[in-house]
Tab-separated table of C-alpha atoms and ligand atoms in Angstrom:
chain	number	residue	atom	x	y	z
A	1	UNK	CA	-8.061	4.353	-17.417
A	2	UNK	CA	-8.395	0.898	-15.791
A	3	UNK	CA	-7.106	0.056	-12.502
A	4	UNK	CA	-7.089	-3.996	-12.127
A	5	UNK	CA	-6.490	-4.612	-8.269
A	6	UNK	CA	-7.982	-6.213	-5.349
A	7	UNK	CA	-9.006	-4.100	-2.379
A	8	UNK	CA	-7.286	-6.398	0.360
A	9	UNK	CA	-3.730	-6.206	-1.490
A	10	UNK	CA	-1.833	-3.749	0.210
A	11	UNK	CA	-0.126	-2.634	-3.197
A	12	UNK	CA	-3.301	-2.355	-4.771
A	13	UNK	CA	-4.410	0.301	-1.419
A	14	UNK	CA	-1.394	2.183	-1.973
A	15	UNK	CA	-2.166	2.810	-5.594
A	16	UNK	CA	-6.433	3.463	-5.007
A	17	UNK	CA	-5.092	5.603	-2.615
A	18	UNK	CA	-2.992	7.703	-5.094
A	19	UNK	CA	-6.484	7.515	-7.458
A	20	UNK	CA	-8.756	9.024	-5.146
A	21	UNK	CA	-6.175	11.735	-3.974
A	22	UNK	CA	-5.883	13.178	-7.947
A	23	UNK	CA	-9.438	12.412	-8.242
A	24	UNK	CA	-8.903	10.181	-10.583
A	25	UNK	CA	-11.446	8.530	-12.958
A	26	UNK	CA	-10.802	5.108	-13.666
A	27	UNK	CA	-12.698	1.961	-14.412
A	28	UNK	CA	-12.169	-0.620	-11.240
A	29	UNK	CA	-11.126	-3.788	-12.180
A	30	UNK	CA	-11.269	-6.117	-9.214
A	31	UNK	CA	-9.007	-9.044	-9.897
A	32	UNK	CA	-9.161	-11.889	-7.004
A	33	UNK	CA	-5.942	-14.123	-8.058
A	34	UNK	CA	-6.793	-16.611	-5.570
A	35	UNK	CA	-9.400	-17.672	-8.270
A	36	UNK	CA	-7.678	-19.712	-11.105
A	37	UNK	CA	-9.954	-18.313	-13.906
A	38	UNK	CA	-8.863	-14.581	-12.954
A	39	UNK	CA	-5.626	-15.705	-12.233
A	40	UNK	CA	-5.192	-17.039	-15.642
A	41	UNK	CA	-7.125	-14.457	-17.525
A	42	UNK	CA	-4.883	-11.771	-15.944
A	43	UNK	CA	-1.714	-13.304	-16.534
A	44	UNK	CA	-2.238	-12.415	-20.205
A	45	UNK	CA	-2.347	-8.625	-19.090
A	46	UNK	CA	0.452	-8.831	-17.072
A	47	UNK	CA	2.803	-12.238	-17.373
A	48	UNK	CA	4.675	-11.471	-14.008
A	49	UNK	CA	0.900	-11.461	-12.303
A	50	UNK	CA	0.891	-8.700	-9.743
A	51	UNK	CA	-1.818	-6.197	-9.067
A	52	UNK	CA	-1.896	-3.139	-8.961
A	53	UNK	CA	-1.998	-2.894	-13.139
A	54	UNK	CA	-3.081	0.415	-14.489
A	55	UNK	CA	-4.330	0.274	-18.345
A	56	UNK	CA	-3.633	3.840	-19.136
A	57	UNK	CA	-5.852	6.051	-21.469
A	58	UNK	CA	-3.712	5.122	-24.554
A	59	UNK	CA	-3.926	1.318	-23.994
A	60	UNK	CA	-0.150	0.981	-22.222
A	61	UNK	CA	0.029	-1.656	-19.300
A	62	UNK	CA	1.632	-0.056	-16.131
A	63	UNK	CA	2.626	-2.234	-13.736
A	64	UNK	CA	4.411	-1.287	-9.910
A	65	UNK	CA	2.263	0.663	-7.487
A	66	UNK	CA	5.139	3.826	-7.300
A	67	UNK	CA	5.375	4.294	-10.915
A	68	UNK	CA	1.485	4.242	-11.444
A	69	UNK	CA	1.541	7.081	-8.546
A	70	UNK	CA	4.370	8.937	-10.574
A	71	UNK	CA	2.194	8.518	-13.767
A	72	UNK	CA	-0.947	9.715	-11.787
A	73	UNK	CA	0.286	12.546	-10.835
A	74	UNK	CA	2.449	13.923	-14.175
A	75	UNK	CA	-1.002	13.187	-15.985
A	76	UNK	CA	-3.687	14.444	-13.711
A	77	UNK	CA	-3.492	17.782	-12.946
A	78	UNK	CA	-6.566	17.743	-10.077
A	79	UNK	CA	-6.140	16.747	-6.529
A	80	UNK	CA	-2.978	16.601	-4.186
A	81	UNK	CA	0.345	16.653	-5.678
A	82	UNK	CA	2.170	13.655	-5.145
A	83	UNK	CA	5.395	14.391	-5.729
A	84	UNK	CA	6.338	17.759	-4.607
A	85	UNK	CA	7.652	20.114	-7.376
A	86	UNK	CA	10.844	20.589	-5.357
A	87	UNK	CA	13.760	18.260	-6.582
A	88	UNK	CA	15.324	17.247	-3.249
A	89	UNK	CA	11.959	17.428	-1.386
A	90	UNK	CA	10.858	14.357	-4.281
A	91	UNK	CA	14.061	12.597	-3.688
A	92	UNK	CA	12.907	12.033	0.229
A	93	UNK	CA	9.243	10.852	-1.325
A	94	UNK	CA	11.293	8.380	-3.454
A	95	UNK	CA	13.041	7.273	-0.838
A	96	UNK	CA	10.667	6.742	1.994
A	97	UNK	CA	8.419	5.109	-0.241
A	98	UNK	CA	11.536	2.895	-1.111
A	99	UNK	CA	12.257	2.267	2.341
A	100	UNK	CA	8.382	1.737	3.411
A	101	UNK	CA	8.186	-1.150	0.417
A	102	UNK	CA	11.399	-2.774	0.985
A	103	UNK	CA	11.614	-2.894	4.538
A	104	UNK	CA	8.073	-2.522	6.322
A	105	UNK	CA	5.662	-3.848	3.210
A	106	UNK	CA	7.441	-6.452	2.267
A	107	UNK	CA	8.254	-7.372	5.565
A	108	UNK	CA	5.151	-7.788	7.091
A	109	UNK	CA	3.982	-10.317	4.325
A	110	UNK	CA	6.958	-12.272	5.532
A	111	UNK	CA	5.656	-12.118	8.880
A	112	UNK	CA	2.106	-12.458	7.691
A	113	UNK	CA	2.801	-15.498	5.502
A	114	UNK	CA	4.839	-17.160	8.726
A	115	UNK	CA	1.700	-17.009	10.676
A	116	UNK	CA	-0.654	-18.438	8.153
A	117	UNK	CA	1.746	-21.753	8.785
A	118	UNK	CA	1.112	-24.170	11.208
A	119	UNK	CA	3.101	-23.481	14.402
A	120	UNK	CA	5.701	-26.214	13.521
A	121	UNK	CA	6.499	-25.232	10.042
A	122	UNK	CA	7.229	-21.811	11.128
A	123	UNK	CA	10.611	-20.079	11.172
A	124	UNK	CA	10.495	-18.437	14.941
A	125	UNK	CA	14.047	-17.006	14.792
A	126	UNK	CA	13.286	-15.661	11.397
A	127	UNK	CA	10.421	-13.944	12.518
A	128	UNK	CA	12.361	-12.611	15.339
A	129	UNK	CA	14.723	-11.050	13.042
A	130	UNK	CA	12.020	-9.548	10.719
A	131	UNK	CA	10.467	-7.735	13.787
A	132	UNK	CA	13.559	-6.401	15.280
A	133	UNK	CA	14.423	-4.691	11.845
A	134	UNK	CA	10.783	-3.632	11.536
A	135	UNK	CA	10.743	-1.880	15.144
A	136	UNK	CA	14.280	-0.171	13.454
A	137	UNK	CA	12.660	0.993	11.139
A	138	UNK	CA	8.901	1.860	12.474
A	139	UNK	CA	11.622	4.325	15.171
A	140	UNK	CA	12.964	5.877	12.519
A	141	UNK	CA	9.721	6.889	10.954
A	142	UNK	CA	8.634	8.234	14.597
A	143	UNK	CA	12.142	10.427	14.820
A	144	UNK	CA	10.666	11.827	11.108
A	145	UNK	CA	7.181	12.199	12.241
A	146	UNK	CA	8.376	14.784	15.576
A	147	UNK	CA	9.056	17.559	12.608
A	148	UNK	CA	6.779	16.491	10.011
A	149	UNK	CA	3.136	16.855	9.449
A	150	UNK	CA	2.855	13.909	6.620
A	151	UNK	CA	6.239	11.427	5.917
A	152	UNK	CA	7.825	14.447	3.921
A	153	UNK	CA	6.569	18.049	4.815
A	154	UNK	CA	2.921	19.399	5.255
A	155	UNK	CA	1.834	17.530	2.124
A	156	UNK	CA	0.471	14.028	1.402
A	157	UNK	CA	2.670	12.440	-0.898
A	158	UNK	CA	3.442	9.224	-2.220
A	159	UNK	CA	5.350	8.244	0.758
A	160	UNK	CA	2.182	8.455	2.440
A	161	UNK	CA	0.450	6.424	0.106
A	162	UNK	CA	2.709	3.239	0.817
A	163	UNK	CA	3.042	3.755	4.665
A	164	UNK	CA	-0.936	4.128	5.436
A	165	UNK	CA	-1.910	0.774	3.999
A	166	UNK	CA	0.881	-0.656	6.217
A	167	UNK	CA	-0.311	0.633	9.115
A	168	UNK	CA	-2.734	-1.258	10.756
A	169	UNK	CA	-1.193	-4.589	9.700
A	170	UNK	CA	2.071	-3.004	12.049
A	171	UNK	CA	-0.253	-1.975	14.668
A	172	UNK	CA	-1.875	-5.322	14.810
A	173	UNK	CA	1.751	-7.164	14.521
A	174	UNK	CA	4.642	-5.267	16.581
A	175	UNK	CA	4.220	-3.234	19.652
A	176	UNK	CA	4.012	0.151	18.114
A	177	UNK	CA	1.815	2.178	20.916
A	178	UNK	CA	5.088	4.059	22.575
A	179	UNK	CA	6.194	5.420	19.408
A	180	UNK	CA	3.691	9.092	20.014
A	181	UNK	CA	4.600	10.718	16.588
A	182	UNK	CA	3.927	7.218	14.494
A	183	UNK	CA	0.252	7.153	17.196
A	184	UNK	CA	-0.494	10.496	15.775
A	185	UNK	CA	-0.001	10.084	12.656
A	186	UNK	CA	-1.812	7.127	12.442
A	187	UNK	CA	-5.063	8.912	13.708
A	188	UNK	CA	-4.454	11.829	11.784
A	189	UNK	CA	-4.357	8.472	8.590
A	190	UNK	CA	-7.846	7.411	9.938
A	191	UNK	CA	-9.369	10.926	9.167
A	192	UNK	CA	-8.439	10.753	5.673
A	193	UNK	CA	-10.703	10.749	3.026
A	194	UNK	CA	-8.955	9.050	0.187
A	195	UNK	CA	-7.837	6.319	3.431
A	196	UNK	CA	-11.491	5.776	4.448
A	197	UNK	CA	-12.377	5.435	1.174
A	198	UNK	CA	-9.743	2.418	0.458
A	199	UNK	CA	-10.267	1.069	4.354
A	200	UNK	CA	-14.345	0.600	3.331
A	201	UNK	CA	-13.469	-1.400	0.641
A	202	UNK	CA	-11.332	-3.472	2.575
A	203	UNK	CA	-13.657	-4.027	5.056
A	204	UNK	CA	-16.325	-5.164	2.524
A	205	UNK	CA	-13.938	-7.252	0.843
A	206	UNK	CA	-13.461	-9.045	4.055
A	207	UNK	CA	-16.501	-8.978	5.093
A	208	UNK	CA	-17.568	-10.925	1.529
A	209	UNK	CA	-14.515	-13.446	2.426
A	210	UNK	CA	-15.934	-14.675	5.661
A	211	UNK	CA	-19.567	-14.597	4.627
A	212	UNK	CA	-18.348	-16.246	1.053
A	213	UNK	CA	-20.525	-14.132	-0.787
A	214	UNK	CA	-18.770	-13.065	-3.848
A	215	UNK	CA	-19.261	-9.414	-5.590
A	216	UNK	CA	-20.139	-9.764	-8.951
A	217	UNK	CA	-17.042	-8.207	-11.055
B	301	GSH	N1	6.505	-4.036	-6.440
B	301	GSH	C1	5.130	-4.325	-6.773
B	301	GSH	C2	4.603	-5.369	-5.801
B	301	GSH	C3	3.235	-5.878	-6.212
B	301	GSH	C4	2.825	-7.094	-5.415
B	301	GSH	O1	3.640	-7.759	-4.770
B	301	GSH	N2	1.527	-7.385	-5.471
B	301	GSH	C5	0.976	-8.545	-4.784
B	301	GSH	C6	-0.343	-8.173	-4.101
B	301	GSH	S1	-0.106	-6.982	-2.820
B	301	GSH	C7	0.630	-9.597	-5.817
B	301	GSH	O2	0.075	-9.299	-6.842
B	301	GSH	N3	0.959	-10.839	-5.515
B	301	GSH	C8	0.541	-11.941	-6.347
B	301	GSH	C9	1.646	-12.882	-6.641
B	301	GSH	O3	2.817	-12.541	-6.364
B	301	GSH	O4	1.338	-13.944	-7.144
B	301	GSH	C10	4.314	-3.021	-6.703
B	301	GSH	O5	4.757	-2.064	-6.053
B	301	GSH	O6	3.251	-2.929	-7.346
C-alpha cells in the first residue's frame, strides 16, 4: 500500500493515525500541494486533488480519510479495531466521526483560513458564528467524554482518529480549558503512541517550513 499525504494536513493525521494503530505497512508518499509540480503530478492520481489517497495493494485509488480507516481495518487484521464489531456501537463511530468532520474539522479551517487574511478582509461576524457552533459542539463532546473512556466506549476508534488531530488547533483557537472531560481526554491523546507518532511528524514538517529546508521525497 501507498499512503500519499502531507503530515501537516489534518485529514492526512487522521488517516496515519488509523495506519499506525493496525500497524499498517505502507509506503509514505509525502505530497506538498502547495508546490505546483506535486500539485500537478498528483492531480493525475486523484482529479479532485485531496490528500489523504491510499493506493491499495491491488492498485485501486481510495480517496476520503473515513473510508481509508474503514478499508484499514476490514483488511488488516493486526492492531486496534476501528470499528467495533457491534452494529449500533459502529453506528456512534460513524457518526461522531461525521459530526467531528463536518462541524469541528471543517470548521476550524474556516476559522483558520479567516485568520491567514489581513484584518480588513476578514469576516468578524462570521467567525463569531463559527466559534459559537464550535463551543456547541466541543460541550457536547465533554457531556460524552464524563461516561466514556475514548469518543465511543473503552476503545480507540475511528472517531478518535478524526477528533485528536483537531485538538490542538481547538485548544489553540476557542477557550476550551473548563470543559474537564474534553482536558482529560486530551492528555490521555498526548500519551498515545500512534498520536506521538503523527504529532513528530508534524512538528518536523513545521519545523522544515520555517527553516525552508525541504525533505527530499
Ligand atoms: N473529506 C476529505 C477531505 C480531504 C481534504 O479536505 N483534504 C485537504 C487537506 S487536509 C486537501 O487536500 N486540500 C487541498 C485542496 O482542497 O486543494 C477526507 O476526509 O479525506
Amino acid at each position: 500500500m501507498e499512503l500519499f499525504y502531507h503530515p501537516l494536513s489534518r485529514y492526512s493525521q487522521k488517516v496515519l493515525l488509523g495506519m499506525y494503530e493496525k500497524q499498517a505497512n505502507f509506503y509514505p508518499r509525502v505530497t506538498d500541494l502547495r508546490d505546483p509540480l506535486q500539485r500537478q503530478a498528483f492531480s493525475k492520481l486523484n482529479p479532485l486533488g485531496k490528500l489523504p489517497l491510499l493506493r491499495c495493494s491491488d492498485g485501486s485509488m481510495l480517496p476520503e480519510s473515513s473510508i481509508i480507516i474503514e478499508y484499514l481495518d476490514r483488511h488488516i487484521a493486526s492492531g486496534s479495531r476501528l470499528l467495533p464489531p457491534d452494529a449500533d456501537d459502529a453506528l456512534r463511530v460513524r457518526l461522531w466521526d461525521r459530526i467531528i468532520d463536518n462541524d469541528i474539522s471543517n470548521q476550524l479551517f474556516l476559522i483558520e483560513q479567516q485568520q491567514s487574511m489581513a484584518p480588513e478582509h476578514r469576516n468578524e461576524l462570521a467567525m463569531a458564528q463559527v466559534r459559537q457552533r464550535l463551543l456547541l459542539v466541543f460541550a457536547g463532546l465533554d457531556n460524552e467524554l464524563a461516561h466514556s473512556h475514548w469518543l465511543v466506549g473503552d476503545g480507540f476508534s475511528l472517531a478518535d482518529c478524526a477528533l485528536l488531530p483537531c485538538l490542538e488547533p481547538a485548544f489553540t483557537l476557542l477557550p476550551l480549558l473548563d470543559l474537564d472531560n474534553l482536558c482529560r481526554y486530551r492528555q490521555q491523546a498526548k500519551l498515545r503512541g500512534s498520536w506521538e507518532l503523527v504529532a513528530e511528524e508534524a512538528q518536523l514538517a513545521a519545523a522544515d517550513d520555517i527553516s525552508g529546508v525541504k525533505l527530499i521525497p
